[in-house]
Amino acid sequence: MDRTRRIKDILWLLTFFGIVAMVFRFYYGLGATTNLTDNLPWGVWKILNMVAGAALATSGFTVGFMVYVLKLEKYRPLLKPVVLVAFLGYGSSLFALLFDIGLPYRFWHPFVMWNEHSFLFEVFWCVSFYFLVTFLELTPTVLERFGLKKVQHFLHKLSPGIVIFGITLSSMHHTSLGSLFLVTPQRLHPLWYSPRIPLLFILSAIGGGLLMFIAIKMFYDYLQCSRKPGYTCSSVNGNPIKKSDSDQKEDFLRLRGLATIAAWVLGIYLCIKIIDLFWTGAFSSLFSWTWESFLYLSELLFATMLPIFLLIHPRTRKTQSGLAVAAVSGAFGLALNRLNVGIFGYFRDAGAIYFPSLAEWAISLGVISMAGLAFFFLAENFSIFDERWKTRHSQPLQLSIGFDKLSMVWKSVLLSGVDRVSLMAIFIIPIAWWTMYPPFQPDSSLPIHPPKALDAERHVLLIDGNQDGVATTFAHFEHQERLGGKESCVKCHHLTVPGDHATPCSRCHIYMSEETNIFDHTYHLKAVAKAEELTGIHPENNSCNSCHAPDVARSGTTAKNCLQCHDEDMHPVDAPEERLALMTATGYMHAMHKNCINCHREKAEEVQNNELGDCITCHRKQPGSIKFPTLLAKNHLHLN
Amino acid sequence: MDAWIEFAKGPLFAVSFLIMILGLGRHLFLQLDGLVRRKGRRLLKAPWRKIFTDSLSWVIPVRHIVDVHRTVLFSVSSYIFHIGVIVVPLFLADHIILWERLLGFHLPKIGTLLADVLTVITIACLLTLLGCRLFVERQRGVSRVSDYVLLVAVLIPFLSGFLASQPQLNPISWRAMFLIHLLSAELLFVLIPFTKLAHIVLFFFDRISQVHWQLRPGAGDMVSETLYGKEAKV
Amino acid sequence: MKAILFDVTRCTGCERCVNACIESKGFDPIRAEHDRYTIKDGLSANRVSSIVEVSSDHFARKACMHCLEPSCVSACLVGGLTKTAKGPVVYDSSKCIGCRYCMLACPFTIPRYEWDEPIPFVQKCDMCYDRIKDGLKPACVEACPNDVMLFGEREELLAHAHQLVKENPHQYIDHVWGELEFDGTSVLYVTDVELSKLDFPFADTPSIPSQTNFL
C-alpha cells in the first residue's frame, strides 16, 4: 500500500509538471519551450515517447500472436495485462505527439490527405488503427464491471479477428517505424544507418517489448505484495488477496517462458546486427572510440548481451532477481537503441548537440506518468491483474479520523485521495511555473555577433549602382587598412542598423538616383512602446509624445532628433541638425560620390596627386568582363 | 538590492500568487465537492433564502454590533479593517499596473489621497485589533499564537507599503522598504490558503455548511461519540 | 523544367539576391538581419536563401536545391510538398500538420521551421513559383547585379554550363554540381573551388526515394 502511494505521488508530481509545460507549449510555441533546431528537428517527444514508446508496448501483439495463432494457452492469463500495457503505451505516444506536431488541430489531415509513398503516413495509419484495436480489446474487460453483457459478448466474438488485424498492423508499423530513418543515409551515423533497419527494429521491438512487459508485471507485483514465501498480498484498502505458493510459481514460470522467447529473438537480433555492421562497412567506426561507438556498445550490452546471459546462465535464470534485472536491462537497452537512432545518431551530421529543455522533459515524462496513473486506476478497478474490485467495496469505508488533535486533521488530509493530490498540486504547479515560464528563462539568442567575414574582411566590392553590368571596383580592405583598421568603419558606415556596426550601403541607398525613405514609422511605434515600457492594450498608441512635442503639429521636421536615441548606431557625415536627412537616404550615385569624392579631394592635396579626386580613379575601363575579383583587386592596387 | 527586487517582483511574486490562487481554488473545490457529496439532491431544497439573509446580516452587521456591547470597539475596527484590506490592495493606482500586467485588463483606481487615508485607517484598525487581543481579558483567553502572528503578517505589508509611498516618513532607503513590502506581501500570499486567512473563500461556506446543516439535531451526540466513544452521551 | 545555374566565380557576396528574396517574400527584414548574424549558414524561417563564403572571396548560394526526385516530397505524409512540372518544389501550408519529417528527410538540411510562432509553418525557397508562373524570373536572379545566376530551361542551362566549363578549363573545375547528384537538382553550380562549406552531401549518389523504394 505504501509502495503504491509513493509511486503514485511521484507520478502525480510529474503529471502536474507536465500539465504546466503543456500550457506553456501551446501559449508560447515550440521555439520558446523546446531546444529543437532546424538541424535537429526531432526531439524527445517523437523519439522517446513515440518511437521508443511504441517499441516498448509491443508485447500486446506478440502475446496475442502466441495465444491466438500459436495456441499457447499457457499465456492466456497474461492477455489482459498485455493489452492494457499496449493500450496505454500507444495512447500516451499519440498524446505526446499532439504536443510535438506544430499544428495539432490538424492531426486528422493524414486520414484525408494521402501520400502513400511516405513512411510516416504508413506509421500514422497503422499506429492509430492499432490503438483502436487495443481499445476494442480492452473494452470487454471494462464493460464487465458495468455488466453490459450483450456488448461484451459481441466484442468477445469479434476479438480473434481484431487480434489478427492488430498483429498485421503491428508488424507493419514496427517495420515502418524503422523505415522512417531510411531516408537519411547522409545524416544518420553509419553505425546505425543500415538498409536492414526495419528488420532490426521489429526484432528488437519483439524481444525488448516482451522484457518491458515482464518488468512492468514484476514491478506491479512488487508494489502489491511482500515477497516472503507463503505471503499475503495487501491491496489498497487493506483487503488481503491470498495467492498460494503454486500460483506464484506458475506466475514466475509463465514470465520466464516469455523471457526465454525474448532471449531467442534478441539472440537472432544480435547476430543480424553484427553481420549488418560488416555488411554496411561500419565495423571500423565501431572501434574508432568516439562516443558514438561507446553508445553503440552499451546499447548492445544492455539490450542483448546482458539479458541473454542472465536468461541462459543456470544460476540466474531460476531466480526472480535475475529475471528482473534482465527485463529492466532489456527495456532500457531498447529505449537507448531508439534514442541512438533517432537523436544521438544525428549529432555528428548536425555538428551540434541537442539536449531536451526542462519543458520537453516535463511533457515527455508527464505524459508517461499520466499513462502510469491510468494504469493504476484501470488495474485497481477492473479485472485485469486480479479480481480485486469485486471484494473491495463489500467492506464499509472505515473512518479513523479524529479532529481533537491538529496533527490528526493533517493526517486525514494526507491520507485521502483528492485532498492529498490537490495539496500536492498547489505546491508543484507554482514551482513548475517558476522553472519553466518562458519569460523567466535567460534569452540565449539576444547577443548579436558582429558581422562575419562576409562583410568586414571582404577585399573588394563591385559597385554597380544602375545595374547595367559595368561595375566599378572598390578596394574595401585596402581602404580599411589605410584609414586605420577596424576603428575606421564609422568613417564611411555612417548609419547602421541597431546591433550592427557595418551595414552595407545598399541596405539604405537602394535606388540609383531616387531617394529612399528609411524611417519605418510603424516599427518605431512598437519599438518605442516596448523600450519605454508603455502599458495598455495598445501601448504603441501612447508612444507619440516620445518623439513628437505634444503641442506642435506632428511631422518629421518637428520630431525629436533620431540621434537622441540612436547616437550609438549613427555617425552621420553631414549636419546632424537636419532631421529629415536622417529619415531619407539619397540615391546610390549621390551617396557614393559624396562619400568618396570629398575625402579623395582632401587626400589629393595631401599627397600631391591630382588624379585622385578625378572620375578616372574609380570609373576605369575594366578589361573584359569581371570574373576574378581577387585578381582585379591586385590590379587596382597596382594602378593606385 | 536591485537584483533582489527584480527577483521578488518576478519569479517570487508569480510563485506566491499562484500558491494563493491555487490554494484558495482548492478550498473552493473541496468545499463544493464535500457539499455535493454529503448533501446530494438535498442541496436543491436548502434554505437558500435564510442562508442569504443571514450572510448579508454579517456583511452589514449593524444588528450584531448593537447587540454585543462589550466588543463594540473590536467589531467596528474589524469591520473597517476589512473594507481597507479589500479596497487598498486591489484598487491602489500603483497596483493597477501590476494587475494589468498579470491579467491584461484595467481595474478602476482610487485617488492617492483616498488611498493614503484608507491605509492609515486600516493600520490604525489593525493596531486596535492587536491591542484588544492583548489587553482585553476575554479576548486574550480565546486567542492563539497564530492569531497574533497573522495580525502582524497583515500589518507589515500595509505599513511598509505606506512608508514606501511616503518618502518623508521613511526611515530607511526606499529600495529596502520596497523589498520588505514585496517580501512580506508574498509571505502573506503563501500564508492565506493554509491559515484561517482562508476565510476569504471559506466565509461563504461557513454560512452554508456549518450553521444550517452541520449542527442539525443530534449533531452534538455525533461529536461526543467521535470524541469519547459510543457509550458517552451529552 | 526551369532551373537556376549559379556561377561561383562571378559572385562577390553582395547579398542583394538575399535582400530581394526577403522583400519579395515579405519577411521581416530586421529579423532576417538578426538571423544572418546568429545562424551559422544564415538560413532561417525569415531568410530562406543565403550566401555562404565557401572559400576566401568565393561565395555560393545556399537555398533549396529543388531536386528532381525530392526526398521531402516522398516523406511528407499529407502530400503538402510537391514537385511541380515547372521545376520548383512547392510547399502547401494548408495541408501541413507540422511533423517536420521533411526537415529530417532533406539531405541538404534546407527546410526551416517558424519556431517562434504559436502556429508554425515550414519555410523554404520555392523558386518564386508565383513569379515564374507569370513568366518572370525569380526575385534573386533578377536582383543579381553581376549575372551570377542564370535562369532558364534545365537542359539549356546544363549545355551552357558544360560549354562554360569546357571553354575555360583553367577557371572552372570540370564538373557541374547538381547534374547527377541525387539524380539531379534544379539548382546547378559551376565553380572554381570546393563547395564543402555549403554542408551539402555532394556525393555521386542516387536520389533518396529511389534508394528506399524496395518496399
JSON list of C-alpha atoms in Angstrom, two decimals, chain A residues 26-31 36-39 41-42 46 100-103 105-106 109-110 113-115 117-121 124 179-187 195 346 445-449 451-455 458-459 462 464 467 500 506-507 523 626-630, chain C residues 9-10 12-16 29-30 33-34 36-40 51 53 57 59 71 73-79 93-101 103-107 109 112-113 115-121 143 145-146 171 182 192 201 205 208 211-212 214-215:
[
{"chain": "A", "resi": 26, "resn": "PHE", "atom": "CA", "xyz": [0.68, 25.92, -26.65]},
{"chain": "A", "resi": 27, "resn": "TYR", "atom": "CA", "xyz": [0.80, 29.52, -25.49]},
{"chain": "A", "resi": 28, "resn": "TYR", "atom": "CA", "xyz": [4.42, 30.33, -26.34]},
{"chain": "A", "resi": 29, "resn": "GLY", "atom": "CA", "xyz": [5.08, 27.92, -29.21]},
{"chain": "A", "resi": 30, "resn": "LEU", "atom": "CA", "xyz": [7.75, 25.33, -29.83]},
{"chain": "A", "resi": 31, "resn": "GLY", "atom": "CA", "xyz": [10.73, 27.68, -30.01]},
{"chain": "A", "resi": 36, "resn": "LEU", "atom": "CA", "xyz": [14.77, 21.75, -31.11]},
{"chain": "A", "resi": 37, "resn": "THR", "atom": "CA", "xyz": [16.59, 23.37, -34.00]},
{"chain": "A", "resi": 38, "resn": "ASP", "atom": "CA", "xyz": [16.37, 23.34, -37.77]},
{"chain": "A", "resi": 39, "resn": "ASN", "atom": "CA", "xyz": [19.22, 20.85, -37.95]},
{"chain": "A", "resi": 41, "resn": "PRO", "atom": "CA", "xyz": [14.09, 18.87, -35.74]},
{"chain": "A", "resi": 42, "resn": "TRP", "atom": "CA", "xyz": [13.05, 15.65, -33.99]},
{"chain": "A", "resi": 46, "resn": "LYS", "atom": "CA", "xyz": [8.91, 11.91, -31.06]},
{"chain": "A", "resi": 100, "resn": "ASP", "atom": "CA", "xyz": [5.17, 17.69, -30.80]},
{"chain": "A", "resi": 101, "resn": "ILE", "atom": "CA", "xyz": [3.49, 18.45, -34.10]},
{"chain": "A", "resi": 102, "resn": "GLY", "atom": "CA", "xyz": [3.28, 22.15, -34.86]},
{"chain": "A", "resi": 103, "resn": "LEU", "atom": "CA", "xyz": [-0.41, 22.22, -35.76]},
{"chain": "A", "resi": 105, "resn": "TYR", "atom": "CA", "xyz": [-5.59, 20.70, -34.54]},
{"chain": "A", "resi": 106, "resn": "ARG", "atom": "CA", "xyz": [-4.80, 19.21, -37.96]},
{"chain": "A", "resi": 109, "resn": "HIS", "atom": "CA", "xyz": [-5.18, 15.52, -42.07]},
{"chain": "A", "resi": 110, "resn": "PRO", "atom": "CA", "xyz": [-3.40, 12.23, -42.90]},
{"chain": "A", "resi": 113, "resn": "MET", "atom": "CA", "xyz": [-4.85, 13.79, -47.44]},
{"chain": "A", "resi": 114, "resn": "TRP", "atom": "CA", "xyz": [-2.89, 10.80, -48.59]},
{"chain": "A", "resi": 115, "resn": "ASN", "atom": "CA", "xyz": [0.69, 10.38, -49.60]},
{"chain": "A", "resi": 117, "resn": "HIS", "atom": "CA", "xyz": [4.82, 6.96, -50.58]},
{"chain": "A", "resi": 118, "resn": "SER", "atom": "CA", "xyz": [5.56, 8.34, -47.14]},
{"chain": "A", "resi": 119, "resn": "PHE", "atom": "CA", "xyz": [6.79, 6.05, -44.39]},
{"chain": "A", "resi": 120, "resn": "LEU", "atom": "CA", "xyz": [5.32, 8.39, -41.84]},
{"chain": "A", "resi": 121, "resn": "PHE", "atom": "CA", "xyz": [1.94, 8.03, -43.50]},
{"chain": "A", "resi": 124, "resn": "PHE", "atom": "CA", "xyz": [0.41, 7.11, -38.73]},
{"chain": "A", "resi": 179, "resn": "SER", "atom": "CA", "xyz": [11.96, 2.82, -42.33]},
{"chain": "A", "resi": 180, "resn": "LEU", "atom": "CA", "xyz": [11.41, 6.39, -41.12]},
{"chain": "A", "resi": 181, "resn": "PHE", "atom": "CA", "xyz": [15.17, 6.66, -40.75]},
{"chain": "A", "resi": 182, "resn": "LEU", "atom": "CA", "xyz": [15.94, 5.08, -44.13]},
{"chain": "A", "resi": 183, "resn": "VAL", "atom": "CA", "xyz": [15.53, 8.46, -45.80]},
{"chain": "A", "resi": 184, "resn": "THR", "atom": "CA", "xyz": [18.56, 9.92, -44.05]},
{"chain": "A", "resi": 185, "resn": "PRO", "atom": "CA", "xyz": [21.54, 7.93, -45.33]},
{"chain": "A", "resi": 186, "resn": "GLN", "atom": "CA", "xyz": [23.72, 11.06, -45.41]},
{"chain": "A", "resi": 187, "resn": "ARG", "atom": "CA", "xyz": [22.76, 12.32, -41.99]},
{"chain": "A", "resi": 195, "resn": "PRO", "atom": "CA", "xyz": [19.11, -0.70, -45.20]},
{"chain": "A", "resi": 346, "resn": "TYR", "atom": "CA", "xyz": [22.29, 12.83, -35.95]},
{"chain": "A", "resi": 445, "resn": "SER", "atom": "CA", "xyz": [19.66, 34.33, -28.72]},
{"chain": "A", "resi": 446, "resn": "LEU", "atom": "CA", "xyz": [19.85, 38.02, -27.87]},
{"chain": "A", "resi": 447, "resn": "PRO", "atom": "CA", "xyz": [23.50, 38.97, -28.24]},
{"chain": "A", "resi": 448, "resn": "ILE", "atom": "CA", "xyz": [24.13, 39.80, -31.85]},
{"chain": "A", "resi": 449, "resn": "HIS", "atom": "CA", "xyz": [27.55, 38.79, -33.06]},
{"chain": "A", "resi": 451, "resn": "PRO", "atom": "CA", "xyz": [29.22, 40.59, -38.91]},
{"chain": "A", "resi": 452, "resn": "LYS", "atom": "CA", "xyz": [31.09, 37.61, -40.15]},
{"chain": "A", "resi": 453, "resn": "ALA", "atom": "CA", "xyz": [33.92, 37.55, -42.62]},
{"chain": "A", "resi": 454, "resn": "LEU", "atom": "CA", "xyz": [31.44, 38.20, -45.35]},
{"chain": "A", "resi": 455, "resn": "ASP", "atom": "CA", "xyz": [31.47, 41.97, -44.91]},
{"chain": "A", "resi": 458, "resn": "ARG", "atom": "CA", "xyz": [35.84, 41.33, -47.86]},
{"chain": "A", "resi": 459, "resn": "HIS", "atom": "CA", "xyz": [38.64, 42.56, -50.03]},
{"chain": "A", "resi": 462, "resn": "LEU", "atom": "CA", "xyz": [31.88, 45.53, -57.01]},
{"chain": "A", "resi": 464, "resn": "ASP", "atom": "CA", "xyz": [27.21, 48.65, -59.98]},
{"chain": "A", "resi": 467, "resn": "GLN", "atom": "CA", "xyz": [22.87, 47.50, -62.65]},
{"chain": "A", "resi": 500, "resn": "ASP", "atom": "CA", "xyz": [25.38, 46.03, -36.38]},
{"chain": "A", "resi": 506, "resn": "SER", "atom": "CA", "xyz": [22.82, 49.05, -50.44]},
{"chain": "A", "resi": 507, "resn": "ARG", "atom": "CA", "xyz": [20.71, 48.46, -47.37]},
{"chain": "A", "resi": 523, "resn": "TYR", "atom": "CA", "xyz": [8.13, 49.76, -36.44]},
{"chain": "A", "resi": 626, "resn": "ILE", "atom": "CA", "xyz": [34.65, 40.95, -64.43]},
{"chain": "A", "resi": 627, "resn": "LYS", "atom": "CA", "xyz": [35.30, 37.42, -63.33]},
{"chain": "A", "resi": 628, "resn": "PHE", "atom": "CA", "xyz": [38.07, 37.38, -60.77]},
{"chain": "A", "resi": 629, "resn": "PRO", "atom": "CA", "xyz": [37.54, 39.90, -58.05]},
{"chain": "A", "resi": 630, "resn": "THR", "atom": "CA", "xyz": [40.73, 38.98, -56.26]},
{"chain": "C", "resi": 9, "resn": "THR", "atom": "CA", "xyz": [33.39, 32.59, -59.86]},
{"chain": "C", "resi": 10, "resn": "ARG", "atom": "CA", "xyz": [31.17, 35.58, -60.53]},
{"chain": "C", "resi": 12, "resn": "THR", "atom": "CA", "xyz": [31.01, 38.82, -54.93]},
{"chain": "C", "resi": 13, "resn": "GLY", "atom": "CA", "xyz": [28.75, 38.09, -52.00]},
{"chain": "C", "resi": 14, "resn": "CYS", "atom": "CA", "xyz": [26.86, 41.39, -52.04]},
{"chain": "C", "resi": 15, "resn": "GLU", "atom": "CA", "xyz": [23.72, 39.55, -50.86]},
{"chain": "C", "resi": 16, "resn": "ARG", "atom": "CA", "xyz": [21.45, 41.67, -53.00]},
{"chain": "C", "resi": 29, "resn": "PRO", "atom": "CA", "xyz": [13.97, 42.39, -42.66]},
{"chain": "C", "resi": 30, "resn": "ILE", "atom": "CA", "xyz": [15.04, 43.08, -39.07]},
{"chain": "C", "resi": 33, "resn": "GLU", "atom": "CA", "xyz": [19.23, 40.59, -40.38]},
{"chain": "C", "resi": 34, "resn": "HIS", "atom": "CA", "xyz": [19.33, 39.16, -36.88]},
{"chain": "C", "resi": 36, "resn": "ARG", "atom": "CA", "xyz": [22.13, 36.46, -40.64]},
{"chain": "C", "resi": 37, "resn": "TYR", "atom": "CA", "xyz": [24.43, 37.14, -37.71]},
{"chain": "C", "resi": 38, "resn": "THR", "atom": "CA", "xyz": [23.27, 34.47, -35.30]},
{"chain": "C", "resi": 39, "resn": "ILE", "atom": "CA", "xyz": [22.84, 31.39, -37.50]},
{"chain": "C", "resi": 40, "resn": "LYS", "atom": "CA", "xyz": [25.83, 29.63, -38.96]},
{"chain": "C", "resi": 51, "resn": "ILE", "atom": "CA", "xyz": [25.12, 33.44, -49.35]},
{"chain": "C", "resi": 53, "resn": "GLU", "atom": "CA", "xyz": [31.58, 32.09, -48.11]},
{"chain": "C", "resi": 57, "resn": "ASP", "atom": "CA", "xyz": [36.41, 35.62, -51.56]},
{"chain": "C", "resi": 59, "resn": "PHE", "atom": "CA", "xyz": [30.64, 32.83, -52.33]},
{"chain": "C", "resi": 71, "resn": "SER", "atom": "CA", "xyz": [13.17, 13.34, -50.58]},
{"chain": "C", "resi": 73, "resn": "VAL", "atom": "CA", "xyz": [8.09, 15.22, -51.28]},
{"chain": "C", "resi": 74, "resn": "SER", "atom": "CA", "xyz": [8.16, 11.48, -50.71]},
{"chain": "C", "resi": 75, "resn": "ALA", "atom": "CA", "xyz": [8.47, 12.00, -46.94]},
{"chain": "C", "resi": 76, "resn": "CYS", "atom": "CA", "xyz": [5.56, 14.39, -46.34]},
{"chain": "C", "resi": 77, "resn": "LEU", "atom": "CA", "xyz": [2.70, 12.29, -45.02]},
{"chain": "C", "resi": 78, "resn": "VAL", "atom": "CA", "xyz": [-0.06, 14.62, -46.17]},
{"chain": "C", "resi": 79, "resn": "GLY", "atom": "CA", "xyz": [1.43, 15.44, -49.57]},
{"chain": "C", "resi": 93, "resn": "SER", "atom": "CA", "xyz": [0.85, 25.35, -45.85]},
{"chain": "C", "resi": 94, "resn": "SER", "atom": "CA", "xyz": [-2.87, 24.48, -45.76]},
{"chain": "C", "resi": 95, "resn": "LYS", "atom": "CA", "xyz": [-2.03, 20.76, -45.60]},
{"chain": "C", "resi": 96, "resn": "CYS", "atom": "CA", "xyz": [0.95, 20.84, -43.24]},
{"chain": "C", "resi": 97, "resn": "ILE", "atom": "CA", "xyz": [0.48, 19.30, -39.79]},
{"chain": "C", "resi": 98, "resn": "GLY", "atom": "CA", "xyz": [3.91, 20.34, -38.55]},
{"chain": "C", "resi": 99, "resn": "CYS", "atom": "CA", "xyz": [5.55, 16.92, -38.16]},
{"chain": "C", "resi": 100, "resn": "ARG", "atom": "CA", "xyz": [8.91, 18.23, -39.51]},
{"chain": "C", "resi": 101, "resn": "TYR", "atom": "CA", "xyz": [9.70, 14.96, -41.29]},
{"chain": "C", "resi": 103, "resn": "MET", "atom": "CA", "xyz": [13.32, 18.72, -42.38]},
{"chain": "C", "resi": 104, "resn": "LEU", "atom": "CA", "xyz": [14.75, 15.39, -41.30]},
{"chain": "C", "resi": 105, "resn": "ALA", "atom": "CA", "xyz": [14.43, 13.85, -44.75]},
{"chain": "C", "resi": 106, "resn": "CYS", "atom": "CA", "xyz": [16.08, 16.65, -46.75]},
{"chain": "C", "resi": 107, "resn": "PRO", "atom": "CA", "xyz": [19.67, 15.60, -47.47]},
{"chain": "C", "resi": 109, "resn": "THR", "atom": "CA", "xyz": [19.07, 20.32, -44.47]},
{"chain": "C", "resi": 112, "resn": "ARG", "atom": "CA", "xyz": [13.32, 25.81, -41.88]},
{"chain": "C", "resi": 113, "resn": "TYR", "atom": "CA", "xyz": [10.66, 25.97, -39.20]},
{"chain": "C", "resi": 115, "resn": "TRP", "atom": "CA", "xyz": [9.92, 28.02, -34.18]},
{"chain": "C", "resi": 116, "resn": "ASP", "atom": "CA", "xyz": [8.85, 31.32, -32.65]},
{"chain": "C", "resi": 117, "resn": "GLU", "atom": "CA", "xyz": [5.28, 31.25, -33.92]},
{"chain": "C", "resi": 118, "resn": "PRO", "atom": "CA", "xyz": [2.44, 29.73, -31.91]},
{"chain": "C", "resi": 119, "resn": "ILE", "atom": "CA", "xyz": [1.07, 28.41, -35.23]},
{"chain": "C", "resi": 120, "resn": "PRO", "atom": "CA", "xyz": [4.24, 27.48, -37.08]},
{"chain": "C", "resi": 121, "resn": "PHE", "atom": "CA", "xyz": [4.82, 26.52, -40.70]},
{"chain": "C", "resi": 143, "resn": "ALA", "atom": "CA", "xyz": [18.30, 41.29, -58.39]},
{"chain": "C", "resi": 145, "resn": "PRO", "atom": "CA", "xyz": [23.96, 42.77, -60.37]},
{"chain": "C", "resi": 146, "resn": "ASN", "atom": "CA", "xyz": [26.62, 40.53, -61.79]},
{"chain": "C", "resi": 171, "resn": "GLN", "atom": "CA", "xyz": [38.83, 28.81, -64.47]},
{"chain": "C", "resi": 182, "resn": "PHE", "atom": "CA", "xyz": [20.65, 12.81, -56.02]},
{"chain": "C", "resi": 192, "resn": "ASP", "atom": "CA", "xyz": [36.50, 27.01, -59.22]},
{"chain": "C", "resi": 201, "resn": "PRO", "atom": "CA", "xyz": [26.42, 15.97, -49.25]},
{"chain": "C", "resi": 205, "resn": "THR", "atom": "CA", "xyz": [24.52, 9.33, -55.02]},
{"chain": "C", "resi": 208, "resn": "ILE", "atom": "CA", "xyz": [16.73, 9.12, -51.68]},
{"chain": "C", "resi": 211, "resn": "GLN", "atom": "CA", "xyz": [17.19, 4.26, -52.58]},
{"chain": "C", "resi": 212, "resn": "THR", "atom": "CA", "xyz": [14.23, 3.42, -50.38]},
{"chain": "C", "resi": 214, "resn": "PHE", "atom": "CA", "xyz": [12.28, -1.50, -52.31]},
{"chain": "C", "resi": 215, "resn": "LEU", "atom": "CA", "xyz": [9.10, -1.81, -50.28]}
]
